[in-house]
Tab-separated table of C-alpha atoms and ligand atoms in Angstrom:
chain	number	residue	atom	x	y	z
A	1	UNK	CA	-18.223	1.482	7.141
A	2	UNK	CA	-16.968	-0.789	4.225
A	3	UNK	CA	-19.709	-2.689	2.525
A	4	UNK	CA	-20.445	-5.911	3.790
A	5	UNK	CA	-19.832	-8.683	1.966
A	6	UNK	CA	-18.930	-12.632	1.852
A	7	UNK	CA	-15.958	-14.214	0.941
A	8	UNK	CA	-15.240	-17.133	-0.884
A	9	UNK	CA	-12.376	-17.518	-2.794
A	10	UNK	CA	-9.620	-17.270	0.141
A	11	UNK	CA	-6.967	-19.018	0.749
A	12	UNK	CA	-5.655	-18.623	4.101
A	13	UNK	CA	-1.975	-20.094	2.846
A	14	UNK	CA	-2.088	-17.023	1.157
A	15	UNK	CA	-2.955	-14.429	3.790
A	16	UNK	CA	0.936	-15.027	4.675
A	17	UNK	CA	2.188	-11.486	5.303
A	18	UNK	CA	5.932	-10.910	5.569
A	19	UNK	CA	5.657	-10.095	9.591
A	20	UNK	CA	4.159	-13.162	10.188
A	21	UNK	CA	6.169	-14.938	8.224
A	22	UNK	CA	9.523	-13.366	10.248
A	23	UNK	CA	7.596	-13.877	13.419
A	24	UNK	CA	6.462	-17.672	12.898
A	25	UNK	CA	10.056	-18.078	10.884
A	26	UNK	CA	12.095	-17.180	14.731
A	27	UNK	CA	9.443	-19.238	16.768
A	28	UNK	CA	10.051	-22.279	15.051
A	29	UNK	CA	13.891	-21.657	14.684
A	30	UNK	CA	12.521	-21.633	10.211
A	31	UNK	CA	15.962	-19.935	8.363
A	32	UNK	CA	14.342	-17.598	5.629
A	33	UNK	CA	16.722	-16.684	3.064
A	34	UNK	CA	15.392	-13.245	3.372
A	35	UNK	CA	17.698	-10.548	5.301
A	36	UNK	CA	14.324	-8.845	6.272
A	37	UNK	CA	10.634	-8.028	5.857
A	38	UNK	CA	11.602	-5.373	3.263
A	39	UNK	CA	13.858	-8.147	0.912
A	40	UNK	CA	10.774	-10.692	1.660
A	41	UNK	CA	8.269	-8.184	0.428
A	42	UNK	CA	10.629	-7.541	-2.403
A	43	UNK	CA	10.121	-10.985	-3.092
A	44	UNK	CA	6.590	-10.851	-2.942
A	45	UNK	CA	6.852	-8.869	-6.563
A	46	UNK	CA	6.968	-11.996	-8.502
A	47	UNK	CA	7.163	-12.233	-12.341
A	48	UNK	CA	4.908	-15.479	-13.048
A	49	UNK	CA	2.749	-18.020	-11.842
A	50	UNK	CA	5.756	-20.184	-11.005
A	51	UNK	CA	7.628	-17.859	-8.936
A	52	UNK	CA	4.609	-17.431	-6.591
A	53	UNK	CA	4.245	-21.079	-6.413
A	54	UNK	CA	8.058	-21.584	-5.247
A	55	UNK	CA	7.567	-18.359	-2.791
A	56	UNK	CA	4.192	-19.410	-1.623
A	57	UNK	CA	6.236	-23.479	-0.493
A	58	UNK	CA	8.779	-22.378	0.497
A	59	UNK	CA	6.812	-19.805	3.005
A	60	UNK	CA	4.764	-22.443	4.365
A	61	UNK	CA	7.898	-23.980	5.831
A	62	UNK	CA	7.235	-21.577	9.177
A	63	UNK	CA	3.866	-22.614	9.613
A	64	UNK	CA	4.745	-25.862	12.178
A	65	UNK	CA	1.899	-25.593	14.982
A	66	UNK	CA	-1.603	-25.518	16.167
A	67	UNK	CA	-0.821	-22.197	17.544
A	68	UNK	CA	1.102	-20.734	13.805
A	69	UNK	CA	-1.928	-21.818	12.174
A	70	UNK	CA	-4.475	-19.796	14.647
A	71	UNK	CA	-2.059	-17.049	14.315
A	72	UNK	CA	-2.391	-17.250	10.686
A	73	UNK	CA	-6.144	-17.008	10.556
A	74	UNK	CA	-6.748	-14.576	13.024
A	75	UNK	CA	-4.396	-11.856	11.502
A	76	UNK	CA	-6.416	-12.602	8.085
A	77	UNK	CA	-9.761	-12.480	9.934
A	78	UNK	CA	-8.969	-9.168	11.502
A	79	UNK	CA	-8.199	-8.019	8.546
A	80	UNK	CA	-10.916	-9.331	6.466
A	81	UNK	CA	-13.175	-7.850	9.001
A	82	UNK	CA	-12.140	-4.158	8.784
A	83	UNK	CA	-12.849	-4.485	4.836
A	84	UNK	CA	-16.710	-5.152	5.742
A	85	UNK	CA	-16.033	-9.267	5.022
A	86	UNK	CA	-18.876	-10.959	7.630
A	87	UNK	CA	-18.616	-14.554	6.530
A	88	UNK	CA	-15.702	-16.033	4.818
A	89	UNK	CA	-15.129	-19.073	3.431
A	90	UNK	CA	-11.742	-20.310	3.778
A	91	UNK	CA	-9.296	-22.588	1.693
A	92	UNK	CA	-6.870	-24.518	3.301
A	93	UNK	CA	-4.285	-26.892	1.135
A	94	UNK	CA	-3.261	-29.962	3.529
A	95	UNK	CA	-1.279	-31.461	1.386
A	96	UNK	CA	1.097	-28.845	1.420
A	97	UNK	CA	1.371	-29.576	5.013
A	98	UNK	CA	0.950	-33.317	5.257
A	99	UNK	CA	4.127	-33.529	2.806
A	100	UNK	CA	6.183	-31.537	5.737
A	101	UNK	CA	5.514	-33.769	8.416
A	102	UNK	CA	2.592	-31.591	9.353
A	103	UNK	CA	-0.507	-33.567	10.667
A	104	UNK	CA	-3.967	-33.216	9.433
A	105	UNK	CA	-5.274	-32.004	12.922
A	106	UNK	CA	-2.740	-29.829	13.813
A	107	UNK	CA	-3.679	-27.895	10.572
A	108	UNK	CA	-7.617	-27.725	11.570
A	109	UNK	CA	-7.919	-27.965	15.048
A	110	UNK	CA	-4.923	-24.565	14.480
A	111	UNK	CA	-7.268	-23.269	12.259
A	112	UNK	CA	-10.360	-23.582	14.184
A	113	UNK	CA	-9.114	-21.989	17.328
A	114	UNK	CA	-9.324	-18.477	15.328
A	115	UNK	CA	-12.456	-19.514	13.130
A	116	UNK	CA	-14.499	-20.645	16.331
A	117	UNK	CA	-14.185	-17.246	18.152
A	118	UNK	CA	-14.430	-15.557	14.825
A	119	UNK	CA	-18.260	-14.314	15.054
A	120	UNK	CA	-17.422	-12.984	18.810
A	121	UNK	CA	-14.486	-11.234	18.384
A	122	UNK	CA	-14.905	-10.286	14.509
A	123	UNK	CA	-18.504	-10.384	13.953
A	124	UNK	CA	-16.957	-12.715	10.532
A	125	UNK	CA	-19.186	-15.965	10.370
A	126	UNK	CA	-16.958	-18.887	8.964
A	127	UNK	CA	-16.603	-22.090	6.852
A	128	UNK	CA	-13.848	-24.671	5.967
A	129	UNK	CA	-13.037	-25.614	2.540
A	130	UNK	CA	-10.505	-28.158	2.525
A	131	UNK	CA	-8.853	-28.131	-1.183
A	132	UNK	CA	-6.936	-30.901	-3.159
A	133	UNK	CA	-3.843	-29.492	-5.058
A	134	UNK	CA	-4.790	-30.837	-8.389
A	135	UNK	CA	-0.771	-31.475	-9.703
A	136	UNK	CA	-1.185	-34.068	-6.732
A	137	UNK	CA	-2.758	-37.315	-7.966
A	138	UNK	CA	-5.990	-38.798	-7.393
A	139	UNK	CA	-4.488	-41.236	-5.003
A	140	UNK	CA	-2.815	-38.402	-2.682
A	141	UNK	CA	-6.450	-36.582	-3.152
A	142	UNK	CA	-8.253	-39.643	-1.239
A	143	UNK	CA	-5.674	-40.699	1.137
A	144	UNK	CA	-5.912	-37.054	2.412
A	145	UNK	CA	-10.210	-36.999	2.517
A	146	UNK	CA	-9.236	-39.914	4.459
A	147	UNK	CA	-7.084	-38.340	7.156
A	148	UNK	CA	-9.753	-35.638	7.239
A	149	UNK	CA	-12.164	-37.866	8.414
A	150	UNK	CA	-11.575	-37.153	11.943
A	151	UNK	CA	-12.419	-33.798	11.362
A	152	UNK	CA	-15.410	-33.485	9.442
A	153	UNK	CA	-17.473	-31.386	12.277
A	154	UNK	CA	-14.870	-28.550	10.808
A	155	UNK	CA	-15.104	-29.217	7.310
A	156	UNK	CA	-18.025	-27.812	5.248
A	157	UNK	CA	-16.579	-28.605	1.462
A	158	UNK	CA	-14.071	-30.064	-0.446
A	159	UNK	CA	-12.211	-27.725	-3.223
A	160	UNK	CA	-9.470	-28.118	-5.945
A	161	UNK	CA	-6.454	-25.721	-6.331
A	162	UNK	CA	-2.480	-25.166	-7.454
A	163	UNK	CA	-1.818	-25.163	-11.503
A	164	UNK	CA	-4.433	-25.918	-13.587
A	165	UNK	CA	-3.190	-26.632	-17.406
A	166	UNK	CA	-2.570	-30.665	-17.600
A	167	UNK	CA	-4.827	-31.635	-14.914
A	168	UNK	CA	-8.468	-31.782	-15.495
A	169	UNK	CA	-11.396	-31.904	-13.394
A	170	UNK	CA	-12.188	-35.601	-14.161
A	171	UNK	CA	-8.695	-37.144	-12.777
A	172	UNK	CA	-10.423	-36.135	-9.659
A	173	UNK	CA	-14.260	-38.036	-10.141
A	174	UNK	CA	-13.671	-40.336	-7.145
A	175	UNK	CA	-12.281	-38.363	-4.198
A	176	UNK	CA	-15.643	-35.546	-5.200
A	177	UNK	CA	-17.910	-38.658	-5.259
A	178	UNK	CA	-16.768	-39.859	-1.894
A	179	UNK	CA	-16.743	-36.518	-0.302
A	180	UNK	CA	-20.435	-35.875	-2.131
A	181	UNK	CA	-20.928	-39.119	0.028
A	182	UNK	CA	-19.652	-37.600	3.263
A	183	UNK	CA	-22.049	-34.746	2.897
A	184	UNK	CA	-19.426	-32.512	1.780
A	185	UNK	CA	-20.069	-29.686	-1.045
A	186	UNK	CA	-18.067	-28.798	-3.675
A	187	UNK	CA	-15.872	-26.287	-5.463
A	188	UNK	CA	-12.609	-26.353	-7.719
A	189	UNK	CA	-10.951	-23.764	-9.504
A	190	UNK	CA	-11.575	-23.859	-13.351
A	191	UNK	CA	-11.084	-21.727	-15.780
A	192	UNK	CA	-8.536	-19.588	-14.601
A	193	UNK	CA	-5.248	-20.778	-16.767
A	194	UNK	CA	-7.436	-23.718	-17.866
A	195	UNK	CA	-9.838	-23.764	-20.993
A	196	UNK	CA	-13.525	-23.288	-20.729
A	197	UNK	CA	-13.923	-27.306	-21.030
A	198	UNK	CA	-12.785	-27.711	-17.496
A	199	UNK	CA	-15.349	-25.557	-16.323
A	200	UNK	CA	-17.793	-28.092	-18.110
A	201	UNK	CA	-16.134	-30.538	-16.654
A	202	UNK	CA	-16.104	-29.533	-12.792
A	203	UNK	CA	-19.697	-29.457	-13.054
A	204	UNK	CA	-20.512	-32.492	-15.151
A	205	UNK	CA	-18.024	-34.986	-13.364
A	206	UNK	CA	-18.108	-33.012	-9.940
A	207	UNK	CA	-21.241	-31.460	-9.282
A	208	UNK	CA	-19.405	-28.409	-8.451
A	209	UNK	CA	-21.917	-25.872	-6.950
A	210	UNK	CA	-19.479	-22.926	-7.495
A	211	UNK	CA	-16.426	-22.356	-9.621
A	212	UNK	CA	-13.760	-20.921	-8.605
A	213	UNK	CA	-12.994	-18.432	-11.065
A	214	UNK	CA	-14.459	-19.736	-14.212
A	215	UNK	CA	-12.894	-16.479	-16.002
A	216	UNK	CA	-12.768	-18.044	-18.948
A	217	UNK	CA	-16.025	-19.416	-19.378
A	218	UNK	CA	-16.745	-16.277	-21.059
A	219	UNK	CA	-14.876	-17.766	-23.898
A	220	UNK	CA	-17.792	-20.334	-24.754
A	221	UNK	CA	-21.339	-18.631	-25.345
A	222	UNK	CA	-23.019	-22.247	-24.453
A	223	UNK	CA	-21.707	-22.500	-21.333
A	224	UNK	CA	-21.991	-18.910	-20.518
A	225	UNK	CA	-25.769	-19.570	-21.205
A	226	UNK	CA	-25.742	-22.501	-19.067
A	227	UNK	CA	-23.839	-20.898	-15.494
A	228	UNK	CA	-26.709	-18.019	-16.106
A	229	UNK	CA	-29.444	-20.295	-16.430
A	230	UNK	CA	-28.411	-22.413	-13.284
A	231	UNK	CA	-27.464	-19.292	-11.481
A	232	UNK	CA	-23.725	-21.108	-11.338
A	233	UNK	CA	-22.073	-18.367	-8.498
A	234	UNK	CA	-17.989	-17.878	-9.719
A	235	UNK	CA	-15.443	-16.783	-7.471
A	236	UNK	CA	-13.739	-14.164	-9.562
A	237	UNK	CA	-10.222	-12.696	-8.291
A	238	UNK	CA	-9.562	-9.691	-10.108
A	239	UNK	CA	-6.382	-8.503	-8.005
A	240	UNK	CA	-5.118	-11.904	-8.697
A	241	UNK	CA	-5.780	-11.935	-12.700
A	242	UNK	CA	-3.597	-8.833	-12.973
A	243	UNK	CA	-0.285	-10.142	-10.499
A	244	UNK	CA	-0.950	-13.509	-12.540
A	245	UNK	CA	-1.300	-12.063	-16.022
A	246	UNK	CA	-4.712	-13.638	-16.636
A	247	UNK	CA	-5.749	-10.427	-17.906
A	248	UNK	CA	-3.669	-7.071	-18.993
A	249	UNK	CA	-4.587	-4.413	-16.549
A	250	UNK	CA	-7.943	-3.952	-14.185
A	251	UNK	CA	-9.470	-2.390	-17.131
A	252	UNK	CA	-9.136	-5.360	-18.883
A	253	UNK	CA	-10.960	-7.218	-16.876
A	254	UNK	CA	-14.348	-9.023	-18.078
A	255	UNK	CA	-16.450	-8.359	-14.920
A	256	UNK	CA	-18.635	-5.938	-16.126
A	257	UNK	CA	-19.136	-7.908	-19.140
A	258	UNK	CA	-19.771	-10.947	-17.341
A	259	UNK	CA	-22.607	-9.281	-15.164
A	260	UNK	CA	-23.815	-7.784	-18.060
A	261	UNK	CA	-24.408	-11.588	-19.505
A	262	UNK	CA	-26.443	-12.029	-15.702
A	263	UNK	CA	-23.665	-13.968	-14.657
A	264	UNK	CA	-23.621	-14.871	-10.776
A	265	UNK	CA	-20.164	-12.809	-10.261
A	266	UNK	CA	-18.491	-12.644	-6.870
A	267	UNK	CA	-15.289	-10.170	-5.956
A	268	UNK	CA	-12.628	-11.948	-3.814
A	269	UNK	CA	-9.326	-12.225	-2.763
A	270	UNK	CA	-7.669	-15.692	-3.615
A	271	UNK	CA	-4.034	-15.185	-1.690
A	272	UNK	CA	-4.404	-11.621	-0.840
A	273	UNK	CA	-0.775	-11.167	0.742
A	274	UNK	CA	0.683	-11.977	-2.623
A	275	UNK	CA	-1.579	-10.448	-5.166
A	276	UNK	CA	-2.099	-6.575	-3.756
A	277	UNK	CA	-5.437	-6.759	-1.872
A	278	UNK	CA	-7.935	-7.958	0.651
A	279	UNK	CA	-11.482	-8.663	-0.164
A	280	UNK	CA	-12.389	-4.589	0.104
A	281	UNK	CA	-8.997	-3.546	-1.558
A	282	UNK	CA	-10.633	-6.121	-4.457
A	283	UNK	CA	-13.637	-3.996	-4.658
A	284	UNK	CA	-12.195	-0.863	-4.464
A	285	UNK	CA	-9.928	-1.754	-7.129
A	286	UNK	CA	-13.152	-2.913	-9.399
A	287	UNK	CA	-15.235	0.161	-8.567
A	288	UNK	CA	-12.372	2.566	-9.566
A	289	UNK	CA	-11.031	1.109	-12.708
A	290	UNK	CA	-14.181	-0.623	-14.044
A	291	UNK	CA	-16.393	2.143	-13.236
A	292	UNK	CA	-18.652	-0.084	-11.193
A	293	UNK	CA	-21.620	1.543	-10.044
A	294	UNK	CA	-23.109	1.700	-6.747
A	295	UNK	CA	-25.787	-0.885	-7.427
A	296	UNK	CA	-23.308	-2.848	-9.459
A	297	UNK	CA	-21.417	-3.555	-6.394
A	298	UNK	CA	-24.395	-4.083	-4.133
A	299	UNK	CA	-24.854	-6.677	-6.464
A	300	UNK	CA	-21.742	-8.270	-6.008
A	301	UNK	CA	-22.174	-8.315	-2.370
A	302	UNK	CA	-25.500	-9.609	-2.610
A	303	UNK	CA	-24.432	-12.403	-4.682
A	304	UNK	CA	-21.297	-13.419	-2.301
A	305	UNK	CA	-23.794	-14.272	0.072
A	306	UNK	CA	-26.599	-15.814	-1.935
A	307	UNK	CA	-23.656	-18.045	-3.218
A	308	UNK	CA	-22.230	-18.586	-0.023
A	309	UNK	CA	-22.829	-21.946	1.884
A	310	UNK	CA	-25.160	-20.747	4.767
A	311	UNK	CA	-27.727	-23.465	3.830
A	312	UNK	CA	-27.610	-24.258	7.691
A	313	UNK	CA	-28.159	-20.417	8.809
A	314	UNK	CA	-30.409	-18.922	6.636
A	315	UNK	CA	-31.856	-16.634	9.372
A	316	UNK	CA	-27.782	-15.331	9.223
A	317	UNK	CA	-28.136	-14.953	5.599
A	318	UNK	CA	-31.109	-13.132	5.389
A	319	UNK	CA	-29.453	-10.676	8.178
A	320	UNK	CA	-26.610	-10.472	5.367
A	321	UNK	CA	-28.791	-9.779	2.803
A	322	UNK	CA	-30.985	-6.901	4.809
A	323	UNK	CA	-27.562	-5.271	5.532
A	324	UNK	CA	-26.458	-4.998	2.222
A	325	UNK	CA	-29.693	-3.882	1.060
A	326	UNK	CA	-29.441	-0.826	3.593
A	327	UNK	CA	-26.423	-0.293	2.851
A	328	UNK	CA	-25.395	3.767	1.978
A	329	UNK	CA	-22.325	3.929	0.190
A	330	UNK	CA	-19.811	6.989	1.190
A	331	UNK	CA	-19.699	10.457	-0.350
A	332	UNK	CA	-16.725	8.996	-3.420
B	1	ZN	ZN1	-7.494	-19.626	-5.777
């Protein structure tokens, strides 16, 4: 038995394994300009940040219907659930959609089918994080909190996502102040590609209650200080720092450094059928080439779901927290 653990940097855009893709591709009469899974996964080896990007749009072209969007989440929850995930918290990018011709409700009302049934068929507990690609502007950021309005009931946070460098946090004040207003709670990605400042920034002008990320915060002993003093959780991604260059190699990676500092560190995915990994291939990965230790990664779990947003289930969380706690790791 894997150990269990929450996820919450996921997302589900990016749990878009070639099968599926070839599947929802000749349901929806999608050409791929892939001969077959094998080229596509090919493909899937990309050099940079940009050629994901393109793959990654160009991929979402099959996803057209209610029923491609449950599809989507349930192959990622089944597979998040055999890696010991038991609550996940999962990105979706509607813009990305919106701009096809594909409607705000057919996105979540796809997505919910799978996440509703998720705790009886998976035993995985499940929020909605609905992110704003931050290359967007801030008028395409409220226009689409406005078409999610409808759907709120399904909708436990607002998030910001896609590259990083040129836009800052602040360009998005507004659309987190109205969604703070709505009740929602908030995330972005900073300080992944960005520079420490952002991370700053997403929680002075957001009120951010994670970041996403925030690998580089390491890079400013002040706001290092800070996150550990306000127990600031960060969604780290270390899978996704290596296929993105963020750092060298796995061994490179700060993580042990950064719980060293008492940083609240979390191990997670981000777009797991593009970087290598699900959430238990993520700690696998850390416990073999950074040496974790056995309490170092009960740690991690711990935190995922001390970070996560079960505010409205505690009793759930605390049932989290006593299985990790009794948790026996495996003869290695
Ligand atoms: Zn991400």
């Amino acid at each position: 038995m894997p150990l269990p653990k929450a996820e919450l940097h996921l997302h589900i855009e990016g749990t878009l394994e070639p099968e599926l893709a070839f599947e929802l591709a000749a349901r929806n009469s999608v050409p791929l300009p892939y001969a077959d899974e094998d080229a596509l996964r090919e493909a899937y080896r990309f050099a940079d940040l940009q050629s994901f990007l393109n793959l990654y749009y160009e991929l979402m072209a099959v996803l057209r219907t209610e029923r491609d969007f449950e599809d989507l989440a349930e192959a990622y929850l089944a597979r998040a659930a055999a890696q010991g995930v038991r609550h996940a918290e999962i990105f979706f990018d509607p813009q990305a959609h919106l701009a096809r011709g594909v409607e705000m409700g057919t996105v979540v009302e796809g997505l919910w089918r799978a996440l509703g049934r998720s705790r009886e068929r998976h035993g995985v507990s499940t929020r909605l994080i609905m992110c704003f690609l931050r290359d967007e502007s801030a008028e395409s950021a409220l226009a689409t909190l406005d078409a999610a309005k409808p759907y709120l009931d399904r909708i436990t946070g607002v998030g910001l996502d896609s590259a990083e460098v040129g836009h800052p946090p602040a360009k998005f004040r507004e659309v987190y102040e109205a969604a703070a207003a709505l009740g929602l709670r908030r995330v972005a990605h900073a300080g992944e590609e960005g520079p420490p400042e952002y991370v700053t920034e997403a929680l002075d002008v957001l009120g951010v209650e994670r970041v996403d990320h925030g690998l580089r915060s390491v890079e400013d002993p002040a706001l290092v200080e800070r996150l550990v003093r306000d127990r600031v959780p960060l969604t780290l991604c270390p899978l996704s720092n290596v296929r993105l260059r963020t750092v060298d190699t796995l061994a490179d990676h700060p993580l042990p450094a950064m719980l060293d500092a008492g940083l609240m560190c979390t191990v997670n995915s981000d777009d797991p059928a593009y970087f290598g990994g699900y959430a238990g291939d993520n700690f696998d990965a850390v416990r073999r080439d950074l040496g974790l230790t056995e309490e170092r990664l009960r740690e991690l779990a711990r935190n995922s779901f001390l970070a996560s947003f079960l505010e409205d289930d505690e009793e759930l969380r605390a049932r989290y927290l006593a299985e990790v706690a009794a948790y026996t790791f495996p003869a290695a």
